[in-house]
PDB file of C-alpha atoms in Angstrom:
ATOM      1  CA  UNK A   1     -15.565   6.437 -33.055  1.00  0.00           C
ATOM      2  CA  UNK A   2     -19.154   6.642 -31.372  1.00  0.00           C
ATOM      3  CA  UNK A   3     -21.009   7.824 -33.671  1.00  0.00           C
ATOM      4  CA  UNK A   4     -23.669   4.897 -34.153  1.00  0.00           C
ATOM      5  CA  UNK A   5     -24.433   5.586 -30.593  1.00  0.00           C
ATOM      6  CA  UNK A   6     -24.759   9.586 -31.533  1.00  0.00           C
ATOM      7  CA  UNK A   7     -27.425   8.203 -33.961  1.00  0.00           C
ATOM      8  CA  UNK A   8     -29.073   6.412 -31.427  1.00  0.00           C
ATOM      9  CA  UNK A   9     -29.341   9.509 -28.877  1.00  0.00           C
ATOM     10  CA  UNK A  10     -30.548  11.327 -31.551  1.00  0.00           C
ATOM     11  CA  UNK A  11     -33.166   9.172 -32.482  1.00  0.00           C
ATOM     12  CA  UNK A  12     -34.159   8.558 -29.001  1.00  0.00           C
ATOM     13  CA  UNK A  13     -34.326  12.478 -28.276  1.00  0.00           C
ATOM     14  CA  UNK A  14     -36.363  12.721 -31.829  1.00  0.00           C
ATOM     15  CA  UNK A  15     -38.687  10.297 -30.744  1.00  0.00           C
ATOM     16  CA  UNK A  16     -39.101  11.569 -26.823  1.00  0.00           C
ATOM     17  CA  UNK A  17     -42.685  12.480 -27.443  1.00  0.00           C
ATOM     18  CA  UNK A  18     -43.666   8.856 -28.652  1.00  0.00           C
ATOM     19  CA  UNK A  19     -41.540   6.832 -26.302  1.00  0.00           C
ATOM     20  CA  UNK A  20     -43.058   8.905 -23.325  1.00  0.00           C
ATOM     21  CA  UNK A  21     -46.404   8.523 -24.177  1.00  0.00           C
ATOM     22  CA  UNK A  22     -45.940   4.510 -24.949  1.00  0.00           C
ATOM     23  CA  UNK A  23     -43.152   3.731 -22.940  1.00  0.00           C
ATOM     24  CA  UNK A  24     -43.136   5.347 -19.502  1.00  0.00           C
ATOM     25  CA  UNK A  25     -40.281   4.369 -17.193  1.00  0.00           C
ATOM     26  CA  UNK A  26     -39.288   1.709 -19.586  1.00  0.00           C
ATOM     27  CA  UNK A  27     -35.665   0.715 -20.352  1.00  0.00           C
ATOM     28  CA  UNK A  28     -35.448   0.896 -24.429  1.00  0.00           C
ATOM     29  CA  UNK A  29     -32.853   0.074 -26.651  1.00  0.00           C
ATOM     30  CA  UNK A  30     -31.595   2.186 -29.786  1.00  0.00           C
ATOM     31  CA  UNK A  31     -29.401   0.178 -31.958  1.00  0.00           C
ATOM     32  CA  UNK A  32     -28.273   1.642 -35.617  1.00  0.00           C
ATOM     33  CA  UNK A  33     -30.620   5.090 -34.984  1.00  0.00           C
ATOM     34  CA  UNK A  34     -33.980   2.385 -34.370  1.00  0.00           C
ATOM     35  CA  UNK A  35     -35.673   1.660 -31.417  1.00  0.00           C
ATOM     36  CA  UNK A  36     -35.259  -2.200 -30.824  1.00  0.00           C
ATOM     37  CA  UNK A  37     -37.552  -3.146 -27.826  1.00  0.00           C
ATOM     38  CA  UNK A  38     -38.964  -2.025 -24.703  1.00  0.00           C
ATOM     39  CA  UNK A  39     -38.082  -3.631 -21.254  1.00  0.00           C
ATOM     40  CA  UNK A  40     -38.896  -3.624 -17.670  1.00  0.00           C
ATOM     41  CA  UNK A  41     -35.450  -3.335 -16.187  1.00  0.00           C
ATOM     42  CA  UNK A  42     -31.732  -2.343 -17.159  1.00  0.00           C
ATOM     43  CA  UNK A  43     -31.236  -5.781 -16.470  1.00  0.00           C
ATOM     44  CA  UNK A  44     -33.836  -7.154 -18.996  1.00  0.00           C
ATOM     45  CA  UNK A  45     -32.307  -4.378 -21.289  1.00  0.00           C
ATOM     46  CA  UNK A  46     -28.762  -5.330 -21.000  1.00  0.00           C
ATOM     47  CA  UNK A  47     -29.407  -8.854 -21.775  1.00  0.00           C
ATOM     48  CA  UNK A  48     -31.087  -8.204 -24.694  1.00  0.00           C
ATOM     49  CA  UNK A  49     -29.147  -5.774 -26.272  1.00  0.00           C
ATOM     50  CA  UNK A  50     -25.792  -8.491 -25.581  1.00  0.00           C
ATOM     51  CA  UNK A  51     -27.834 -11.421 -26.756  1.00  0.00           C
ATOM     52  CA  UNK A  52     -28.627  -8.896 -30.278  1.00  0.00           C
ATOM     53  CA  UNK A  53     -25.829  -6.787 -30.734  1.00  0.00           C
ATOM     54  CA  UNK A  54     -23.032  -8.423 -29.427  1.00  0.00           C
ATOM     55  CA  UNK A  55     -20.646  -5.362 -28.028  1.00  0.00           C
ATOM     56  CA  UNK A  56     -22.387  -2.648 -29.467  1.00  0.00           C
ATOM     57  CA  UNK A  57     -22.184   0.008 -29.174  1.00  0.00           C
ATOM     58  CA  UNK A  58     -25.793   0.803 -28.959  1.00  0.00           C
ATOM     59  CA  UNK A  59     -28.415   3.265 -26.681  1.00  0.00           C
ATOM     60  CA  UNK A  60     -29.971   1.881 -23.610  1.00  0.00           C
ATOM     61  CA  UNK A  61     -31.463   4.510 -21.841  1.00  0.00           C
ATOM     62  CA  UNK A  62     -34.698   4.790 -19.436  1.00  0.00           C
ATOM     63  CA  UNK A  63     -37.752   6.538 -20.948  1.00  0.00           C
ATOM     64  CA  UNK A  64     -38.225   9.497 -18.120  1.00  0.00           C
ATOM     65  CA  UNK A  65     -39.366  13.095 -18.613  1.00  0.00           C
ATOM     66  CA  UNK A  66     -37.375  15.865 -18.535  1.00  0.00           C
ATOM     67  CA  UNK A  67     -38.687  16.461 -15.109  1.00  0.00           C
ATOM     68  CA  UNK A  68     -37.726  12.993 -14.071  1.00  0.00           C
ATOM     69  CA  UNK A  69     -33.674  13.388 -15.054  1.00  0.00           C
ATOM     70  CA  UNK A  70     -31.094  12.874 -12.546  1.00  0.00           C
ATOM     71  CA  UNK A  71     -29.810  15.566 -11.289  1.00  0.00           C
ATOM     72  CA  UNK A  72     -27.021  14.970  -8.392  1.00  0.00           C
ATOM     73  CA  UNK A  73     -25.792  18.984  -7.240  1.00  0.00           C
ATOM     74  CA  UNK A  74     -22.467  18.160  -6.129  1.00  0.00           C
ATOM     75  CA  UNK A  75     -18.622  18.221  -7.398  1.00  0.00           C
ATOM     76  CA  UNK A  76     -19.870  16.665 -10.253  1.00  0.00           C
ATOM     77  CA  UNK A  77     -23.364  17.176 -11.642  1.00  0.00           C
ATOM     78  CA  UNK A  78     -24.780  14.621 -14.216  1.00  0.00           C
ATOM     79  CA  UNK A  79     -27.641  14.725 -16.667  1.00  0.00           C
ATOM     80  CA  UNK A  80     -28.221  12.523 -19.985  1.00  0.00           C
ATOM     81  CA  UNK A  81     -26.916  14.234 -23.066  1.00  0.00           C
TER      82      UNK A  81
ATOM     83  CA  UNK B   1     -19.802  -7.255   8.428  1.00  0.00           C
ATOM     84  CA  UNK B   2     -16.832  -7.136   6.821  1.00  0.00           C
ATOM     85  CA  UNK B   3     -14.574  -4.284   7.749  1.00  0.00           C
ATOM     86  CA  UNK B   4     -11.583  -2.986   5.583  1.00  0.00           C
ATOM     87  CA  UNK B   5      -9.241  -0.291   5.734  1.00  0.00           C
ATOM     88  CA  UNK B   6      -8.517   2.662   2.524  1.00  0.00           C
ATOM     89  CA  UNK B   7      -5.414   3.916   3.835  1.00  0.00           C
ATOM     90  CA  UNK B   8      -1.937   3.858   3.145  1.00  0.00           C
ATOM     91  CA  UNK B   9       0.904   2.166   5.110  1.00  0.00           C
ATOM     92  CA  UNK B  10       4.464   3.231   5.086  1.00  0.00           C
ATOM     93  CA  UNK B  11       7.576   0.316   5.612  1.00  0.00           C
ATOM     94  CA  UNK B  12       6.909  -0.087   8.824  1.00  0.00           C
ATOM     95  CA  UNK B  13       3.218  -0.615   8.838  1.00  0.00           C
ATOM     96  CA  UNK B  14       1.950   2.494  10.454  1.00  0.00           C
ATOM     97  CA  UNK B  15      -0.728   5.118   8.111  1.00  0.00           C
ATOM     98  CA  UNK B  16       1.151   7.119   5.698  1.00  0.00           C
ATOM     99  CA  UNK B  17      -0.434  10.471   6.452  1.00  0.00           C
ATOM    100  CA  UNK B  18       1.673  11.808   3.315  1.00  0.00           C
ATOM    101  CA  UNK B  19       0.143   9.503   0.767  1.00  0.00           C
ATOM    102  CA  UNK B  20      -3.819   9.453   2.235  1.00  0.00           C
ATOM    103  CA  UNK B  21      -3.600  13.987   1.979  1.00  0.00           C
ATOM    104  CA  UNK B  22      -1.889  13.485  -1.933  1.00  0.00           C
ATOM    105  CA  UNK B  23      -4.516  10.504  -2.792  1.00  0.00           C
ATOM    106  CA  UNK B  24      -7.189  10.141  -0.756  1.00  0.00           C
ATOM    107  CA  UNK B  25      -9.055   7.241   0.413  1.00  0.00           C
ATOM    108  CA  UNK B  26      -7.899   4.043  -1.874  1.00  0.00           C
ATOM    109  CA  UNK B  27      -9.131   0.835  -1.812  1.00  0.00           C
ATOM    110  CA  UNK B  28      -8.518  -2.424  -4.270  1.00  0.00           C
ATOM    111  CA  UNK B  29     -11.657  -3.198  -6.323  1.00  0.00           C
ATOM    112  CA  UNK B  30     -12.188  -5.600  -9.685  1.00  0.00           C
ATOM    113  CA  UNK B  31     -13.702  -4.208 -13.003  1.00  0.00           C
ATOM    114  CA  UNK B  32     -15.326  -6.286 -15.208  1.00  0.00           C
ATOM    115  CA  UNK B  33     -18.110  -6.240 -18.095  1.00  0.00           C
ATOM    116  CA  UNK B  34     -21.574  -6.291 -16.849  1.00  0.00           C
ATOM    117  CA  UNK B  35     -22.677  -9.525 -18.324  1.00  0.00           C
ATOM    118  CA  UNK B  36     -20.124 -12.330 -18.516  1.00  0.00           C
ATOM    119  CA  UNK B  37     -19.054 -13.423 -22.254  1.00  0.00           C
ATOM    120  CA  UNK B  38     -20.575 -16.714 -24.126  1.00  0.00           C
ATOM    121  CA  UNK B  39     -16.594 -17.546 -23.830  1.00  0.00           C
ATOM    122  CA  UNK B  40     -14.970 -17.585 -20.535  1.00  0.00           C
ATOM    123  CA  UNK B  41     -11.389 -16.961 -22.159  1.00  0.00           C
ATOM    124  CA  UNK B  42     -12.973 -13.658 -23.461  1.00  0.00           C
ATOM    125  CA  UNK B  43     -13.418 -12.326 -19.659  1.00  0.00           C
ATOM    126  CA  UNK B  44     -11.813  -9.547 -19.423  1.00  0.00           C
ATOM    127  CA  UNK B  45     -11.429  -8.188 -15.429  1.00  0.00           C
ATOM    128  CA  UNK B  46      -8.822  -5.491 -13.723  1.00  0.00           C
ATOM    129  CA  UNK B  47      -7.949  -5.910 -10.629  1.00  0.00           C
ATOM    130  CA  UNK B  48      -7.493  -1.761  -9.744  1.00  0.00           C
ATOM    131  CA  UNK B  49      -7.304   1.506  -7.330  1.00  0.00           C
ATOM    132  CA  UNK B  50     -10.691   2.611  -6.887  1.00  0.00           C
ATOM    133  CA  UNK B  51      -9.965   6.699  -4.949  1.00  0.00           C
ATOM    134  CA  UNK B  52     -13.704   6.825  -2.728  1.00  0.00           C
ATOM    135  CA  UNK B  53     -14.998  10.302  -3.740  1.00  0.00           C
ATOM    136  CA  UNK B  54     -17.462  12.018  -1.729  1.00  0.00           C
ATOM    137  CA  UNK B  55     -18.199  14.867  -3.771  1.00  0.00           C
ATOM    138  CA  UNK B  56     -19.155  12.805  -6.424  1.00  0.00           C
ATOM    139  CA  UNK B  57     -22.864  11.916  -6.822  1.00  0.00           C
ATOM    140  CA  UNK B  58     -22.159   8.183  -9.150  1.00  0.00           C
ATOM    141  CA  UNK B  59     -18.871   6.322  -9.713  1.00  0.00           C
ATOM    142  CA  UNK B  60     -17.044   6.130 -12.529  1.00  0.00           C
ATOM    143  CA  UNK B  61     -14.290   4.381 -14.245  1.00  0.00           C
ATOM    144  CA  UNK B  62     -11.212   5.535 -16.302  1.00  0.00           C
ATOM    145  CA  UNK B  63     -11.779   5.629 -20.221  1.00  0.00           C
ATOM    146  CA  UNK B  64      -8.729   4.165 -21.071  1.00  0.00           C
ATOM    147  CA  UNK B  65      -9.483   1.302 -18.557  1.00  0.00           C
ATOM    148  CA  UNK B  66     -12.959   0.530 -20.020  1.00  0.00           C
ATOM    149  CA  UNK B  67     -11.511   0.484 -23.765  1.00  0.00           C
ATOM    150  CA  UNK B  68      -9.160  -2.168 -22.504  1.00  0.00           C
ATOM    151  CA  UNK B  69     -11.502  -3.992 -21.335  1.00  0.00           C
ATOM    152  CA  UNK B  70     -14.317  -4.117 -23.825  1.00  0.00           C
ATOM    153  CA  UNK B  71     -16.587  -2.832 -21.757  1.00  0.00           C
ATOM    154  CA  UNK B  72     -19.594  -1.670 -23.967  1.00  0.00           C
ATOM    155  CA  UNK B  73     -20.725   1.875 -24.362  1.00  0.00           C
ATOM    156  CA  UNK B  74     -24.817   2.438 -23.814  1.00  0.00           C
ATOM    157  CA  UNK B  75     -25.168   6.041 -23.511  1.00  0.00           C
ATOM    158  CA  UNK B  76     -23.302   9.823 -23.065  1.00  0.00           C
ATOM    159  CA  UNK B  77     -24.360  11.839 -20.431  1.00  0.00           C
ATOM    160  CA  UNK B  78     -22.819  15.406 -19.371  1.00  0.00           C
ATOM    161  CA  UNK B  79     -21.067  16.524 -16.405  1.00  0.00           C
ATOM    162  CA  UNK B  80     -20.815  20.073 -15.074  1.00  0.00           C
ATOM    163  CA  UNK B  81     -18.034  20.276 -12.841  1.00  0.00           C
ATOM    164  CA  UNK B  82     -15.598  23.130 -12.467  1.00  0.00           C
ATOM    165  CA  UNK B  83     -14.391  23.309 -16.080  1.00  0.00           C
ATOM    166  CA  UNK B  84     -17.720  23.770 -17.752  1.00  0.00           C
ATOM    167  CA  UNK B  85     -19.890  20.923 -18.781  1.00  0.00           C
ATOM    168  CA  UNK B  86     -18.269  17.815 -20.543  1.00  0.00           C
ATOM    169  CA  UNK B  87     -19.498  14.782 -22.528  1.00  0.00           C
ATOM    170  CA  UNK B  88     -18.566  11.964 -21.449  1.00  0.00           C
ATOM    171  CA  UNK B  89     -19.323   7.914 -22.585  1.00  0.00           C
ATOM    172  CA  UNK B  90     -21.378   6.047 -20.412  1.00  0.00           C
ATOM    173  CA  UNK B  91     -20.555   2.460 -20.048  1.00  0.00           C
ATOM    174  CA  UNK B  92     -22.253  -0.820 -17.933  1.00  0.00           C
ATOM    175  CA  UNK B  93     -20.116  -2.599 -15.879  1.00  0.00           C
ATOM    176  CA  UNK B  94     -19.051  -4.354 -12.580  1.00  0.00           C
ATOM    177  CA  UNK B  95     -17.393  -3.082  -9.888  1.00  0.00           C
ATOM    178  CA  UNK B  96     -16.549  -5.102  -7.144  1.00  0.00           C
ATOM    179  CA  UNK B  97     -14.784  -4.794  -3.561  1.00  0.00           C
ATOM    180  CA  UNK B  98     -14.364  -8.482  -2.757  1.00  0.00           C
ATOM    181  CA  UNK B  99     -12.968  -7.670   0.866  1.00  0.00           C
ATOM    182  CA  UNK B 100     -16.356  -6.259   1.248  1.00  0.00           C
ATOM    183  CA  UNK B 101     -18.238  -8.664  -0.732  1.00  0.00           C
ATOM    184  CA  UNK B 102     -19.915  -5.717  -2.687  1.00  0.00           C
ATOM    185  CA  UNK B 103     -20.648  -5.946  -6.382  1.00  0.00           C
ATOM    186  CA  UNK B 104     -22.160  -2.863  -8.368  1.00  0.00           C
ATOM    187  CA  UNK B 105     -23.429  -3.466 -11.391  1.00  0.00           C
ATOM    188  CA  UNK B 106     -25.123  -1.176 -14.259  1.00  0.00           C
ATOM    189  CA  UNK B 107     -23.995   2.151 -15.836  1.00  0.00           C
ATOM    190  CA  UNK B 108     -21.153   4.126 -14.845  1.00  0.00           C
ATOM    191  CA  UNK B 109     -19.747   7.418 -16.520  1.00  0.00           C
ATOM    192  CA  UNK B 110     -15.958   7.093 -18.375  1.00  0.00           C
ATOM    193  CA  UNK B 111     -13.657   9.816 -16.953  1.00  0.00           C
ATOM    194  CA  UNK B 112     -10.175  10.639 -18.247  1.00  0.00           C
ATOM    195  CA  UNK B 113      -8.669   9.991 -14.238  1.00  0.00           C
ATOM    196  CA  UNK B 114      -5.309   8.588 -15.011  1.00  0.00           C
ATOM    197  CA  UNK B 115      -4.759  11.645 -17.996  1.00  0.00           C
ATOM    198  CA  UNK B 116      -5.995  14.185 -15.319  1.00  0.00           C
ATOM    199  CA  UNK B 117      -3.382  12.827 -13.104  1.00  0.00           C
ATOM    200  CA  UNK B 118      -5.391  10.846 -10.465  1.00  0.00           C
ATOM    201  CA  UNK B 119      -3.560   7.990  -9.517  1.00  0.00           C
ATOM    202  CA  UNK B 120      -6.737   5.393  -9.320  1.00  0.00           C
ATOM    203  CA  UNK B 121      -8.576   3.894 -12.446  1.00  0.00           C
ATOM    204  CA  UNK B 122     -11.857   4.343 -10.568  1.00  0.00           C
ATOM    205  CA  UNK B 123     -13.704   6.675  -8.645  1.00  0.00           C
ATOM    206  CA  UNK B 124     -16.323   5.392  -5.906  1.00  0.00           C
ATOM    207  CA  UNK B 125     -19.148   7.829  -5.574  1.00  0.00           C
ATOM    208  CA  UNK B 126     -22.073   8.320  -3.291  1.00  0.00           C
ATOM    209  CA  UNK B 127     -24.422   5.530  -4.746  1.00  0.00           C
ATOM    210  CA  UNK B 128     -21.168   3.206  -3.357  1.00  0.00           C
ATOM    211  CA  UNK B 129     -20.617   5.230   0.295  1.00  0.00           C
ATOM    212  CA  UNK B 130     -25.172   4.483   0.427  1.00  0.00           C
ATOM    213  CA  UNK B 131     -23.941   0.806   1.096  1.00  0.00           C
ATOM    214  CA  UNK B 132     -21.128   1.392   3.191  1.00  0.00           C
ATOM    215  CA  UNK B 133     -19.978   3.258   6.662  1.00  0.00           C
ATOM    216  CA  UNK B 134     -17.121   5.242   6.140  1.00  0.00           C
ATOM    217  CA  UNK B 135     -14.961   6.074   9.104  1.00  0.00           C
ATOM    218  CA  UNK B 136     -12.300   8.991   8.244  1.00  0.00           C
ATOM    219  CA  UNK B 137      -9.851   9.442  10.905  1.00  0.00           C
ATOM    220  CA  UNK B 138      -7.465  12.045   9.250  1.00  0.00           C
ATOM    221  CA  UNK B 139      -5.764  12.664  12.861  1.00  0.00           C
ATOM    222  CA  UNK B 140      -4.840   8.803  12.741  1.00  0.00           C
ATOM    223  CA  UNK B 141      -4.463   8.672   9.023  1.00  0.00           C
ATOM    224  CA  UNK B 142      -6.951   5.662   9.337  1.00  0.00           C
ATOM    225  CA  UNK B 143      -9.796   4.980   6.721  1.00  0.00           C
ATOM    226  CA  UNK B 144     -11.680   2.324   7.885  1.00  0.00           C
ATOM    227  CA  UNK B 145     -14.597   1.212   5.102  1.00  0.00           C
ATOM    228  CA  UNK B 146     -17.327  -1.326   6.388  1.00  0.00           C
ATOM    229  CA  UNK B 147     -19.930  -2.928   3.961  1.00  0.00           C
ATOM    230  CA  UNK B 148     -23.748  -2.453   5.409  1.00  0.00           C
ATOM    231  CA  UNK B 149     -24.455  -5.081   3.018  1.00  0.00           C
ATOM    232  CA  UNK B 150     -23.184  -7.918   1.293  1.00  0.00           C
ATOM    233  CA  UNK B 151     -25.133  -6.986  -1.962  1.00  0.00           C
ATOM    234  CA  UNK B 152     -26.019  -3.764  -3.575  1.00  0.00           C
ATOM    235  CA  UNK B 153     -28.777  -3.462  -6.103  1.00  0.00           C
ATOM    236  CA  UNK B 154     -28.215  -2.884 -10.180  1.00  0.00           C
ATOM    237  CA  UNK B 155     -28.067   0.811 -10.805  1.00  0.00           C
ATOM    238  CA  UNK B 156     -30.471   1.101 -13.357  1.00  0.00           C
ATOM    239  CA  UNK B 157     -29.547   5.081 -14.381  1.00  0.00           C
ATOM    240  CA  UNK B 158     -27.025   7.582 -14.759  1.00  0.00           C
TER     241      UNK B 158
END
């Protein structure tokens, strides 16, 4: 049912290398497996991406190293797929 | 600041000890998307049981609850709990306690809660409890849930 958005992780994780070395701590948006712009905030992102492509789905995810990933040791531990 | 309680009352008003050890701390909160629609009839919002989960590092809301209401899908992420490690969708959102005057916006991880058997739609992690003062009183059966702040900043990650 998702799988435009399994595109777009996999595009995003393909690219990793680039969008780290151009966009650092940005928000960016994947939307049918292509990067479609580079913002400042979720915020910024998430009105974008509406404004664009409607109810998606689509990737919005924050350009972090692997280093940088959330990692919350509890009951439930998360990390980006 | 505006104080509220997460409890359960039986008939005659006094905490249902029964109810807060089978459910655990409940409160009422609203779901919503996180931007509102070009068309106001298209607003969808639930008015829900939101179960306030300590062990839980981020909230998250009930699959089946998001699909209903259009809420859009922006990434997967994967949790490790006891069963192994899962996938699961990642949607933004709104969650609000308007007793508390607390909205929480940005991305929150879809669980199956109702098909596992958990009684609330939503579960109210740590980043929610980093706003709040939670008073557990499990001799009194009395939860008593007071907002630090009348507004709490747009998660921006998972």
């Amino acid at each position: 049912m998702f799988s435009s958005l399994d595109a777009d992780i996999a595009s995003f994780t393909a690219d990793k290398k680039n969008l780290l070395r151009k966009y650092l701590d940005k928000f960016v948006i994947f939307y049918h497996g292509k990067l479609q712009g580079a913002y400042d905030s979720f915020d910024a992102a998430a009105d974008a991406a509406v404004t664009k492509f409607g109810s998606g789905p689509y990737l919005i995810r924050q350009v972090i190293s692997e280093e940088q990933t959330s990692i919350k040791p509890n009951s439930f531990v998360f990390r980006t797929a | 600041m505006p104080v509220i309680e997460a409890g359960f009352k039986q008939y005659d008003g006094m905490p249902d000890r029964k109810q807060l050890l089978l459910y655990g701390p409940t409160l009422r909160v609203s779901v919503g998307p996180y931007k509102m629609p070009e068309q106001p009839h298209e607003l969808r919002v639930a008015s829900t049981l939101a179960l306030i989960d300590t062990g839980a590092g981020a909230s998250m809301i009930d699959n089946e609850l998001a699909v209903n209401l259009g809420l859009i899908p922006v990434d997967k992420c994967i949790i490790a709990g006891a069963a192994g490690p899962t996938e699961h969708l990642v949607y933004m959102a709104a969650i609000s306690i308007p007793e508390l005057g607390i909205s929480q916006f940005g991305k929150f991880t879809g669980g199956n809660l109702r098909l596992g058997g958990i009684l609330q739609n939503v579960l109210l992690g740590r980043d929610f409890l980093a706003n709040t003062i939670m008073i557990y009183d499990g001799v009194k059966a009395q939860i008593t849930i007071i907002s630090a702040d009348q507004y709490v900043p747009k998660r921006e990650s998972v």
